[in-house]
Coordinates of C-alpha atoms in Angstrom, one line a residue:
Chain C
X1 CA 4.1 10.1 41.0
X2 CA 1.5 12.7 39.8
X3 CA -1.4 11.7 37.2
X4 CA 0.6 13.4 34.8
X5 CA 3.8 11.5 35.0
X6 CA 1.7 8.4 34.8
X7 CA 0.2 9.3 31.7
X8 CA 3.4 10.6 30.0
X9 CA 5.2 7.4 31.0
X10 CA 2.2 5.2 29.5
X11 CA 3.0 7.4 26.4
X12 CA 6.6 6.3 26.5
X13 CA 5.9 3.1 26.7
X14 CA 3.7 2.7 23.8
X15 CA 6.3 4.8 22.2
X16 CA 8.8 1.8 22.6
X17 CA 6.2 -0.8 21.8
X18 CA 5.8 0.9 18.5
X19 CA 9.3 1.0 17.9
X20 CA 9.6 -2.4 18.6
X21 CA 6.7 -3.3 16.3
X22 CA 8.2 -2.0 13.2
X23 CA 11.2 -4.0 13.9
X24 CA 8.9 -7.3 14.0
X25 CA 7.1 -6.3 11.1
X26 CA 10.1 -6.0 8.8
X27 CA 10.6 -9.7 9.4
X28 CA 8.8 -12.9 8.5
X29 CA 8.8 -14.6 12.3
X30 CA 7.7 -11.7 14.1
X31 CA 5.8 -9.6 12.1
X32 CA 2.2 -10.7 13.3
X33 CA 3.6 -10.4 17.1
X34 CA 5.3 -7.0 15.9
X35 CA 1.4 -5.7 15.0
X36 CA 0.1 -7.1 18.4
X37 CA 2.3 -5.5 20.1
X38 CA 1.7 -2.1 18.6
X39 CA -1.9 -2.9 19.1
X40 CA -1.0 -2.7 22.7
X41 CA 0.6 0.0 22.5
X42 CA -2.3 1.9 20.8
X43 CA -4.5 0.6 23.4
X44 CA -2.5 1.8 26.1
X45 CA -2.2 5.4 24.7
X46 CA -5.7 5.5 24.4
X47 CA -6.8 4.4 27.9
X48 CA -4.0 6.8 29.2
X49 CA -5.7 9.9 27.7
X50 CA -8.9 8.7 29.0
X51 CA -7.3 9.5 32.6
X52 CA -5.7 13.3 31.7
X53 CA -7.3 15.5 34.2
X54 CA -9.7 18.1 32.5
X55 CA -11.1 15.8 29.6
X56 CA -14.4 16.8 28.9
X57 CA -17.0 15.4 26.7
X58 CA -15.9 11.9 27.7
X59 CA -19.0 11.0 26.4
X60 CA -18.9 12.6 23.2
X61 CA -15.5 10.6 23.0
X62 CA -16.7 7.5 23.8
X63 CA -19.8 7.6 20.8
X64 CA -17.1 8.8 18.4
X65 CA -15.4 5.2 18.9
X66 CA -17.7 3.4 19.1
X67 CA -18.7 4.7 15.8
X68 CA -15.3 4.2 14.4
X69 CA -15.4 0.3 16.0
X70 CA -18.3 0.0 14.3
X71 CA -17.7 1.0 10.9
X72 CA -13.8 -0.1 10.8
X73 CA -13.9 -3.2 12.6
X74 CA -16.6 -5.2 9.7
X75 CA -15.2 -3.1 7.0
X76 CA -11.6 -4.3 7.6
X77 CA -12.7 -8.0 8.3
X78 CA -15.3 -8.7 5.5
X79 CA -13.6 -7.2 2.5
X80 CA -12.0 -9.8 0.6
X81 CA -8.3 -10.3 0.5
X82 CA -8.2 -8.8 -2.7
X83 CA -9.4 -5.4 -1.9
X84 CA -6.7 -4.8 1.2
X85 CA -4.6 -2.8 -0.7
X86 CA -7.4 0.0 -1.2
X87 CA -8.5 -0.6 2.5
X88 CA -4.9 0.4 3.2
X89 CA -5.5 3.4 1.1
X90 CA -8.6 4.2 2.7
X91 CA -7.4 3.8 6.6
X92 CA -4.6 6.1 5.7
X93 CA -6.5 8.6 4.3
X94 CA -8.7 8.9 7.6
X95 CA -6.0 9.3 9.4
X96 CA -4.3 12.4 7.5
X97 CA -8.3 13.6 7.2
X98 CA -8.0 13.7 11.5
X99 CA -4.5 15.1 11.5
X100 CA -6.1 18.0 9.3
X101 CA -8.8 18.6 11.3
X102 CA -7.0 18.6 14.9
X103 CA -4.8 21.5 13.5
X104 CA -7.6 23.1 12.1
X105 CA -9.7 22.9 15.5
X106 CA -6.8 23.6 17.4
X107 CA -6.1 27.3 15.3
X108 CA -10.3 28.1 15.7
X109 CA -9.7 27.3 19.1
X110 CA -6.8 29.2 20.1
X111 CA -6.9 33.4 20.3
X112 CA -4.9 33.7 17.0
X113 CA -3.7 37.4 17.7
X114 CA -1.8 35.6 20.7
X115 CA -0.2 32.6 18.6
X116 CA 3.0 32.7 18.1
X117 CA 4.7 32.4 14.8
X118 CA 6.1 28.8 14.9
X119 CA 2.3 27.3 16.2
X120 CA 0.9 28.7 13.5
X121 CA 3.7 27.1 10.7
X122 CA 2.8 23.8 12.5
X123 CA -0.9 23.9 12.4
X124 CA -0.1 25.0 8.5
X125 CA 1.9 21.9 7.8
X126 CA -0.7 19.8 9.7
X127 CA -3.6 21.3 7.7
X128 CA -1.5 21.0 4.2
X129 CA -0.2 17.4 4.5
X130 CA -2.9 15.5 6.2
X131 CA -5.5 17.1 3.9
X132 CA -3.1 16.5 0.6
X133 CA -2.7 13.0 2.2
X134 CA -6.7 12.6 2.8
X135 CA -7.5 13.7 -0.6
X136 CA -4.8 11.6 -2.5
X137 CA -5.6 8.1 -0.3
X138 CA -9.4 9.0 -1.4
X139 CA -8.4 9.4 -5.6
X140 CA -6.1 5.9 -4.7
X141 CA -8.7 4.1 -3.1
X142 CA -11.2 5.2 -6.1
X143 CA -8.2 4.3 -8.7
X144 CA -7.9 0.6 -6.9
X145 CA -11.8 0.1 -6.1
X146 CA -11.5 1.1 -10.1
X147 CA -14.2 3.3 -9.6
X148 CA -12.2 5.4 -12.1
X149 CA -9.8 4.9 -14.9
X150 CA -6.6 3.4 -13.5
X151 CA -4.7 4.8 -16.2
X152 CA -2.4 8.2 -15.7
X153 CA -5.0 10.9 -16.3
X154 CA -3.3 14.2 -18.0
X155 CA -5.3 16.9 -19.2
X156 CA -4.3 20.2 -21.2
X157 CA -2.5 22.6 -18.8
X158 CA -1.7 19.8 -16.4
X159 CA 1.3 21.4 -15.6
X160 CA 0.3 25.0 -15.3
X161 CA -2.4 24.2 -13.1
X162 CA -0.3 21.9 -10.8
X163 CA 2.0 25.3 -10.9
X164 CA -0.8 27.4 -9.9
X165 CA -2.5 25.8 -7.1
X166 CA 1.2 24.8 -5.7
X167 CA 1.7 29.0 -5.9
X168 CA -1.9 29.6 -4.4
X169 CA -0.7 27.5 -1.7
X170 CA 2.6 29.1 -1.0
X171 CA 1.0 32.9 -1.1
X172 CA -1.4 31.5 1.5
X173 CA 0.7 29.9 3.9
X174 CA 3.0 33.0 3.8
X175 CA -0.1 35.2 4.6
X176 CA -1.2 32.7 7.2
X177 CA 2.0 33.0 8.8
X178 CA 1.9 36.9 8.9
X179 CA -2.0 37.4 9.8
X180 CA -3.3 34.2 11.4
X181 CA -6.3 34.6 9.7
X182 CA -9.0 31.8 10.1
X183 CA -11.0 32.3 6.7
X184 CA -7.6 31.8 5.4
X185 CA -6.7 28.3 6.7
X186 CA -10.0 27.1 5.4
X187 CA -8.8 28.3 1.7
X188 CA -5.4 26.6 2.9
X189 CA -7.5 23.5 4.0
X190 CA -10.0 24.0 0.3
X191 CA -6.6 24.2 -1.9
X192 CA -4.3 21.2 0.0
X193 CA -7.4 18.8 -0.9
X194 CA -7.2 19.9 -4.6
X195 CA -3.6 19.4 -4.3
X196 CA -4.5 15.9 -3.2
X197 CA -6.4 15.3 -6.1
X198 CA -4.1 16.7 -8.7
X199 CA -1.0 15.1 -7.2
X200 CA -2.5 11.6 -7.6
X201 CA -4.6 11.9 -10.9
X202 CA -1.2 11.7 -13.2
X203 CA -0.5 8.8 -11.5
X204 CA -0.9 5.2 -13.4
X205 CA -2.3 2.1 -11.6
X206 CA 0.8 -0.5 -11.4
X207 CA 2.1 2.6 -9.4
X208 CA -0.4 3.3 -6.8
X209 CA 1.0 0.9 -4.0
X210 CA 4.3 3.2 -4.1
X211 CA 2.1 6.1 -4.0
X212 CA -0.2 4.9 -0.8
X213 CA 3.3 4.0 0.4
X214 CA 4.2 7.7 0.2
X215 CA 1.0 9.2 1.3
X216 CA 1.2 6.8 4.5
X217 CA 4.3 8.7 5.4
X218 CA 2.7 11.9 4.6
X219 CA -0.1 11.1 7.2
X220 CA 3.1 10.2 9.6
X221 CA 4.2 13.6 9.1
X222 CA 0.9 15.2 9.5
X223 CA 0.5 13.3 12.8
X224 CA 3.9 14.5 14.1
X225 CA 2.7 18.3 13.4
X226 CA -0.2 17.5 15.6
X227 CA 1.6 16.7 18.0
X228 CA 4.0 20.0 17.9
X229 CA 0.5 21.8 17.8
X230 CA -0.7 19.9 20.7
X231 CA 2.4 19.4 23.1
X232 CA 2.2 15.7 22.7
X233 CA 5.2 13.4 23.0
X234 CA 3.7 10.4 22.1
X235 CA 1.7 12.1 18.5
X236 CA 5.2 13.7 17.8
X237 CA 7.0 9.8 17.8
X238 CA 4.9 7.9 16.5
X239 CA 4.0 10.3 13.5
X240 CA 8.0 10.5 12.8
X241 CA 8.5 7.1 13.2
X242 CA 5.9 6.4 10.2
X243 CA 6.9 9.2 8.3
X244 CA 10.7 8.5 8.6
X245 CA 10.0 4.6 8.0
X246 CA 7.3 5.1 5.4
X247 CA 9.9 7.1 3.2
X248 CA 12.6 4.5 3.3
X249 CA 9.6 1.7 2.6
X250 CA 8.5 3.8 -0.4
X251 CA 12.0 3.7 -1.7
X252 CA 12.0 0.1 -1.1
X253 CA 9.1 -0.5 -2.9
X254 CA 10.2 1.9 -6.1
X255 CA 13.4 0.0 -6.3
X256 CA 12.0 -3.3 -6.2
X257 CA 9.8 -2.4 -9.7
X258 CA 13.2 -0.5 -11.0
X259 CA 12.4 2.7 -10.8
X260 CA 12.9 5.5 -9.3
X261 CA 10.4 7.6 -7.0
X262 CA 11.0 10.7 -9.5
X263 CA 10.1 8.7 -12.4
X264 CA 6.9 7.5 -10.7
X265 CA 5.6 10.7 -9.7
X266 CA 5.9 12.9 -12.3
X267 CA 6.6 10.1 -15.2
X268 CA 3.0 10.5 -17.0
X269 CA 3.7 14.6 -17.7
X270 CA 6.2 13.2 -20.6
X271 CA 5.0 9.6 -21.3
X272 CA 1.7 10.4 -22.2
X273 CA 2.0 10.6 -26.0
X274 CA 4.0 7.2 -25.9
X275 CA 1.5 5.9 -23.9
X276 CA -1.3 6.6 -26.6
X277 CA 0.1 6.9 -29.8
X278 CA 1.3 4.4 -32.2
X279 CA -1.2 1.8 -31.4
X280 CA -4.0 2.3 -33.5
X281 CA -2.8 -0.7 -36.0
X282 CA -2.0 -3.4 -33.1
X283 CA -5.8 -3.6 -32.8
X284 CA -5.8 -5.7 -36.2
X285 CA -2.9 -7.9 -35.2
X286 CA -3.7 -12.0 -34.8
X287 CA -3.9 -13.9 -31.7
X288 CA -4.0 -17.5 -31.4
X289 CA -6.7 -18.9 -29.3
X290 CA -6.8 -22.1 -28.0
X291 CA -8.8 -24.7 -26.1
X292 CA -8.4 -26.0 -22.5
X293 CA -8.2 -29.4 -23.9
X294 CA -4.9 -28.3 -26.0
X295 CA -3.3 -26.5 -23.5
X296 CA -4.2 -29.1 -20.7
X297 CA -2.3 -32.2 -22.8
X298 CA 0.7 -29.8 -23.4
X299 CA 0.9 -28.7 -20.0
X300 CA 0.9 -32.5 -19.0
X301 CA 3.3 -33.6 -21.0
X302 CA 5.9 -30.8 -20.1
X303 CA 8.8 -31.3 -18.6
X304 CA 8.8 -27.7 -16.6
X305 CA 5.6 -25.7 -16.1
X306 CA 6.2 -22.4 -14.2
X307 CA 3.0 -20.3 -13.4
X308 CA 2.8 -16.6 -13.4
X309 CA 0.2 -15.4 -11.3
X310 CA -1.1 -12.2 -11.4
X311 CA -4.1 -9.8 -10.3
X312 CA -6.8 -11.9 -12.3
X313 CA -5.7 -14.7 -10.0
X314 CA -6.7 -12.8 -7.4
X315 CA -10.1 -11.2 -8.7
X316 CA -11.4 -14.8 -9.7
X317 CA -10.2 -15.8 -6.5
X318 CA -8.5 -18.8 -8.4
X319 CA -5.6 -19.5 -6.1
X320 CA -7.2 -23.1 -4.9
X321 CA -7.5 -24.0 -8.1
X322 CA -4.1 -22.7 -9.5
X323 CA -2.6 -25.5 -6.8
X324 CA -5.0 -27.9 -8.1
X325 CA -3.7 -27.5 -11.5
X326 CA -0.2 -27.6 -10.0
X327 CA -0.6 -30.1 -8.1
X328 CA -2.3 -32.3 -10.9
X329 CA 0.7 -31.7 -12.7
X330 CA 3.2 -33.0 -10.3
X331 CA 1.3 -35.8 -10.0
X332 CA 2.1 -36.4 -13.8
X333 CA 6.0 -35.8 -12.9
X334 CA 5.9 -32.4 -14.1
X335 CA 8.0 -29.7 -12.3
X336 CA 6.1 -26.7 -11.8
X337 CA 6.9 -23.8 -9.7
X338 CA 5.5 -20.4 -9.4
X339 CA 7.2 -17.2 -10.4
X340 CA 6.7 -14.3 -8.6
X341 CA 6.6 -10.9 -9.5
X342 CA 7.2 -8.6 -6.7
X343 CA 4.7 -6.2 -7.7
X344 CA 2.3 -8.6 -9.5
X345 CA -1.5 -7.8 -8.1
X346 CA -1.7 -4.5 -6.5
X347 CA 0.5 -5.1 -4.1
X348 CA 4.2 -6.2 -3.4
X349 CA 3.4 -9.8 -1.9
X350 CA 0.0 -10.1 -2.9
X351 CA 0.7 -13.5 -4.9
X352 CA 2.6 -14.9 -1.9
X353 CA -0.2 -14.2 0.6
X354 CA -2.9 -15.4 -1.7
X355 CA -1.0 -18.4 -2.7
X356 CA -0.3 -19.0 0.8
X357 CA -3.9 -18.8 1.9
X358 CA -4.3 -22.0 -0.4
X359 CA -1.6 -24.0 1.0
X360 CA 1.2 -23.7 -1.8
X361 CA 4.5 -24.8 -0.6
X362 CA 6.9 -22.2 0.0
X363 CA 9.7 -24.2 -2.0
X364 CA 6.9 -23.8 -5.1
X365 CA 7.3 -20.0 -4.8
X366 CA 10.2 -18.4 -6.3
X367 CA 11.0 -14.6 -6.7
X368 CA 11.4 -13.2 -10.0
X369 CA 15.3 -13.1 -9.4
X370 CA 15.2 -16.7 -8.9
X371 CA 12.8 -17.9 -11.3
X372 CA 14.2 -15.7 -14.1
X373 CA 17.2 -17.9 -14.7
X374 CA 15.2 -21.1 -15.2
X375 CA 12.5 -19.3 -17.5
X376 CA 14.8 -20.2 -21.0
X377 CA 14.1 -23.9 -19.9
X378 CA 10.7 -24.1 -19.1
X379 CA 8.7 -25.7 -21.6
X380 CA 5.4 -23.7 -20.6
X381 CA 4.9 -20.1 -19.2
X382 CA 1.6 -20.0 -17.9
X383 CA 0.6 -16.6 -16.9
X384 CA -3.0 -16.7 -15.2
X385 CA -4.2 -13.2 -15.3
X386 CA -0.6 -11.1 -15.4
X387 CA 0.2 -9.1 -17.8
X388 CA 2.3 -6.0 -17.2
X389 CA 4.5 -8.1 -15.2
X390 CA 5.2 -10.0 -18.1
X391 CA 5.2 -7.0 -20.7
X392 CA 8.4 -7.3 -22.6
X393 CA 8.0 -3.0 -23.6
X394 CA 9.3 -2.8 -20.1
X395 CA 12.9 -4.3 -21.7
X396 CA 13.0 -3.0 -25.1
X397 CA 10.6 -0.3 -24.9
X398 CA 12.2 3.2 -23.8
X399 CA 9.2 5.3 -24.5
X400 CA 6.8 2.9 -22.6
X401 CA 5.5 4.0 -18.8
X402 CA 6.8 0.7 -18.0
X403 CA 10.1 0.6 -19.3
X404 CA 12.7 -0.5 -17.0
X405 CA 10.8 -2.4 -14.7
X406 CA 12.2 -5.9 -14.2
X407 CA 9.6 -8.6 -15.6
X408 CA 9.4 -12.0 -15.8
X409 CA 10.6 -13.3 -19.0
X410 CA 7.6 -15.1 -20.0
X411 CA 9.3 -15.0 -23.3
X412 CA 12.2 -17.0 -22.9
X413 CA 9.7 -20.0 -22.2
X414 CA 9.2 -22.7 -25.4
X415 CA 5.3 -21.8 -25.0
X416 CA 3.6 -19.2 -23.6
X417 CA -0.3 -19.6 -22.5
X418 CA -2.0 -16.6 -21.3
X419 CA -5.3 -17.1 -19.0
X420 CA -6.8 -13.4 -19.3
X421 CA -10.7 -12.2 -19.4
X422 CA -10.3 -10.3 -22.6
X423 CA -7.9 -8.5 -24.6
X424 CA -8.0 -5.2 -22.3
X425 CA -4.6 -3.9 -21.7
X426 CA -3.4 -4.6 -18.0
X427 CA -3.1 -2.3 -15.4
X428 CA -1.0 0.3 -16.3
X429 CA -2.8 0.7 -19.8
X430 CA -1.0 -0.2 -22.2
X431 CA -0.3 -2.9 -25.1
X432 CA 1.6 -6.2 -24.7
X433 CA 3.3 -7.5 -27.7
X434 CA 3.7 -10.8 -26.0
X435 CA 0.0 -11.6 -26.2
X436 CA 1.0 -11.4 -30.1
X437 CA 3.7 -13.8 -30.2
X438 CA 3.9 -17.2 -32.2
X439 CA 4.5 -18.7 -29.6
X440 CA 1.4 -17.8 -27.5
X441 CA -1.7 -19.0 -26.8
X442 CA -4.9 -17.4 -25.4
X443 CA -7.4 -19.0 -23.4
X444 CA -9.7 -16.1 -22.2
X445 CA -12.4 -16.7 -19.3
X446 CA -12.5 -16.3 -16.0
X447 CA -9.3 -17.4 -14.3
X448 CA -11.2 -20.1 -11.8
X449 CA -13.2 -21.5 -14.9
X450 CA -10.2 -21.9 -16.9
X451 CA -8.3 -23.7 -14.4
X452 CA -10.7 -25.9 -13.5
X453 CA -10.9 -27.1 -17.2
X454 CA -7.1 -27.1 -17.3
X455 CA -7.2 -29.6 -14.6
X456 CA -9.3 -31.6 -15.6
X457 CA -7.8 -31.8 -18.8
X458 CA -4.6 -32.6 -17.5
X459 CA -6.0 -35.4 -15.4
X460 CA -7.6 -36.7 -18.9
X461 CA -4.2 -36.5 -20.5
Chain B
X1 CA 8.0 27.9 25.5
X2 CA 10.8 28.0 23.2
X3 CA 12.6 25.0 25.3
X4 CA 9.1 23.1 25.0
X5 CA 9.7 23.2 21.0
X6 CA 13.2 22.4 21.3
X7 CA 12.5 19.5 23.5
X8 CA 9.8 18.5 20.8
X9 CA 12.0 19.1 17.8
X10 CA 14.8 16.9 19.6
X11 CA 12.0 14.1 20.0
X12 CA 11.3 14.7 16.3
X13 CA 14.9 14.3 15.0
X14 CA 15.6 11.6 17.2
X15 CA 12.5 9.5 16.4
X16 CA 13.0 10.0 12.8
X17 CA 16.3 8.2 12.6
X18 CA 15.0 5.5 14.8
X19 CA 12.0 5.0 12.3
X20 CA 15.0 4.9 9.6
X21 CA 17.2 2.6 11.3
X22 CA 14.8 -0.1 12.8
X23 CA 13.2 -1.2 9.2
X24 CA 16.2 -2.5 7.1
X25 CA 16.4 -5.5 4.7
X26 CA 12.6 -6.0 4.5
X27 CA 11.6 -8.8 2.2
X28 CA 9.5 -7.9 -0.2
X29 CA 6.9 -10.2 0.6
X30 CA 6.2 -8.0 3.9
X31 CA 6.5 -4.5 2.1
X32 CA 2.5 -4.6 2.2
X33 CA 2.0 -6.0 5.8
X34 CA 5.0 -3.6 7.1
X35 CA 3.1 -0.2 5.3
X36 CA -0.5 -1.3 6.9
X37 CA 1.2 -1.8 10.3
X38 CA 2.6 1.3 10.0
X39 CA -0.6 2.9 8.4
X40 CA -2.1 1.5 12.0
X41 CA 0.7 3.4 14.0
X42 CA 0.1 6.5 12.7
X43 CA -3.4 5.9 14.2
X44 CA -2.3 7.2 17.4
X45 CA -3.7 10.4 16.0
X46 CA -6.9 9.6 17.7
X47 CA -4.7 10.4 20.7
X48 CA -5.1 13.6 19.3
X49 CA -8.3 13.9 18.3
X50 CA -9.3 12.9 21.9
X51 CA -7.3 15.9 23.4
X52 CA -8.7 18.3 21.1
X53 CA -12.6 17.2 21.4
X54 CA -11.7 16.6 25.3
X55 CA -11.1 20.3 25.1
X56 CA -13.3 21.7 23.1
X57 CA -15.3 25.3 24.3
X58 CA -17.4 25.7 21.4
X59 CA -19.9 24.1 19.0
X60 CA -17.8 24.0 16.0
X61 CA -14.7 22.8 18.0
X62 CA -17.1 20.0 19.2
X63 CA -18.2 18.8 15.8
X64 CA -14.6 18.9 14.4
X65 CA -13.3 17.3 17.3
X66 CA -16.0 14.3 17.3
X67 CA -15.4 14.2 13.5
X68 CA -11.7 13.7 14.1
X69 CA -11.9 10.8 17.1
X70 CA -14.3 9.4 14.4
X71 CA -11.5 9.1 11.5
X72 CA -8.8 8.9 14.1
X73 CA -10.9 5.8 15.6
X74 CA -11.1 4.2 11.9
X75 CA -7.2 4.6 11.2
X76 CA -6.6 2.6 14.5
X77 CA -8.8 -0.4 14.2
X78 CA -9.4 -0.6 10.3
X79 CA -5.4 -0.4 10.3
X80 CA -4.5 -3.0 12.9
X81 CA -7.3 -5.8 11.9
X82 CA -6.1 -5.4 7.8
X83 CA -2.3 -5.7 9.1
X84 CA -3.7 -8.9 11.0
X85 CA -5.7 -10.4 8.7
X86 CA -2.9 -9.9 6.4
X87 CA -0.2 -11.8 8.3
X88 CA -2.6 -14.4 9.5
X89 CA -1.9 -15.9 5.8
X90 CA 1.4 -16.5 7.3
X91 CA 0.8 -18.0 10.5
X92 CA -0.4 -21.6 9.4
X93 CA 3.2 -22.3 8.0
X94 CA 5.1 -20.2 10.3
X95 CA 8.9 -21.8 9.8
X96 CA 8.3 -21.6 5.8
X97 CA 9.4 -18.5 5.3
X98 CA 12.3 -19.3 7.3
X99 CA 13.3 -22.6 5.8
X100 CA 12.6 -20.2 2.1
X101 CA 15.3 -18.3 3.5
X102 CA 17.6 -20.9 4.2
X103 CA 17.0 -22.8 1.0
X104 CA 17.8 -19.6 -1.2
X105 CA 21.4 -20.1 -0.3
X106 CA 21.4 -23.8 -1.7
X107 CA 21.4 -24.2 -5.5
X108 CA 19.7 -26.6 -7.6
X109 CA 16.2 -27.5 -7.5
X110 CA 14.4 -30.8 -6.8
X111 CA 13.4 -32.3 -9.7

């Protein structure tokens, strides 16, 4: 067996590993093994590539990899669990960037005059999709990190600008296909980055997870395009796997939010007026603020309490304190469970992960469909740092950006208690009528502090 | 040459179907880890980056290839480590998700 064949066989084994890994990742029991299997496949593919004959600059490759590992591992290890979503965005973006750079490099490295049209097409596709994914992920990262406004960003003439950039890219693509011009490829790279930015700007913060999944799928396709350019089977297989499964996953996520994908991607254009208008008078509406002691007593003498966690709980790292409160209530004989919205926090499953970290028994976590029928029999809905996922506007305000999203029916409970830092609107950037409901009591402050006070109050009651 | 293209295209189409079929009915708690895991898998782009840098002839190609390898490596290690950290949260209570699934079928609630 020649060396080339052996390397190709390694790639085949790696590709099989990726497929089995994806399968494993979609079931709770095999997810971790699946991830490790994929990592093993990756190590094999990288190792085999080192054995390629004629691979020059090996020391340069090693240095580049050491830099990548030295930066990537500590960042990925040390970042807080709450910041995981933006890390996924960042690591997805660099992958897209790598694919775009590969395509550009292959193009400038080959004699442009002799390149077949289909080769140019592969390069153009890799550059375009890779750069969109890179720039889009960067904006998504900034939004999730709250380094820029999380609400949909719109500006006058947006649609015209988008159309102009789109047409410009189309024109350049056609010209490159005909002339194989290298300078134009750089222009395409620049315009694709612009497209990535303006594509993501109008997407609201609450929809960013779905967007990242879509960009993840894009990166997969860009990697597949690089695979075509480099005649590499393993790149085509792995890239296409991610491209296809990512599309499906994106659809599942948007279904979990009760929205269609086009609605998520393009709704901001129509919704601007309703999202900002008509709320001027709302600032004067009165809210009822309570004290932790009052609320603690209310909780201790309830029969059924439903805790609705949201991003605020994650930010305050209050998952352990939330469990303490639940335990204190259980001791008093109160029936307690957590109602988990599928997209509570910044990512689907975010709350499950955090509460699992605090050793909350799985039986106490109820998904939305399971929790909602019980809300009307709950004495108290304790909303900890959640907002959009309990906003009744999703049910009854057709103009609202979140209209149609399924919500936790916290408003059905006898009493509603909000633990919030301020009256600031949630991630979607819209007001919540439930805060002004006569049944609602507000407890302002850091979720962890407030929960601690509640634990003390419950124990005293 | 065109045969080579057709071969790759065949692989592309088949892999597309496999990717679509291999994940089905993912529970929503696994949406994020699955996204993160597939994010790590497209880190295989690092293999392409290595090939590009390994075949670079000019300084510009070397520089671009170097950047590509750094970015690709970040994608791989970052992707796998982040995914593993997410999944670690489920580790200590491995049987729990199963129990939970089975429990869904039972009506009523302990009070």
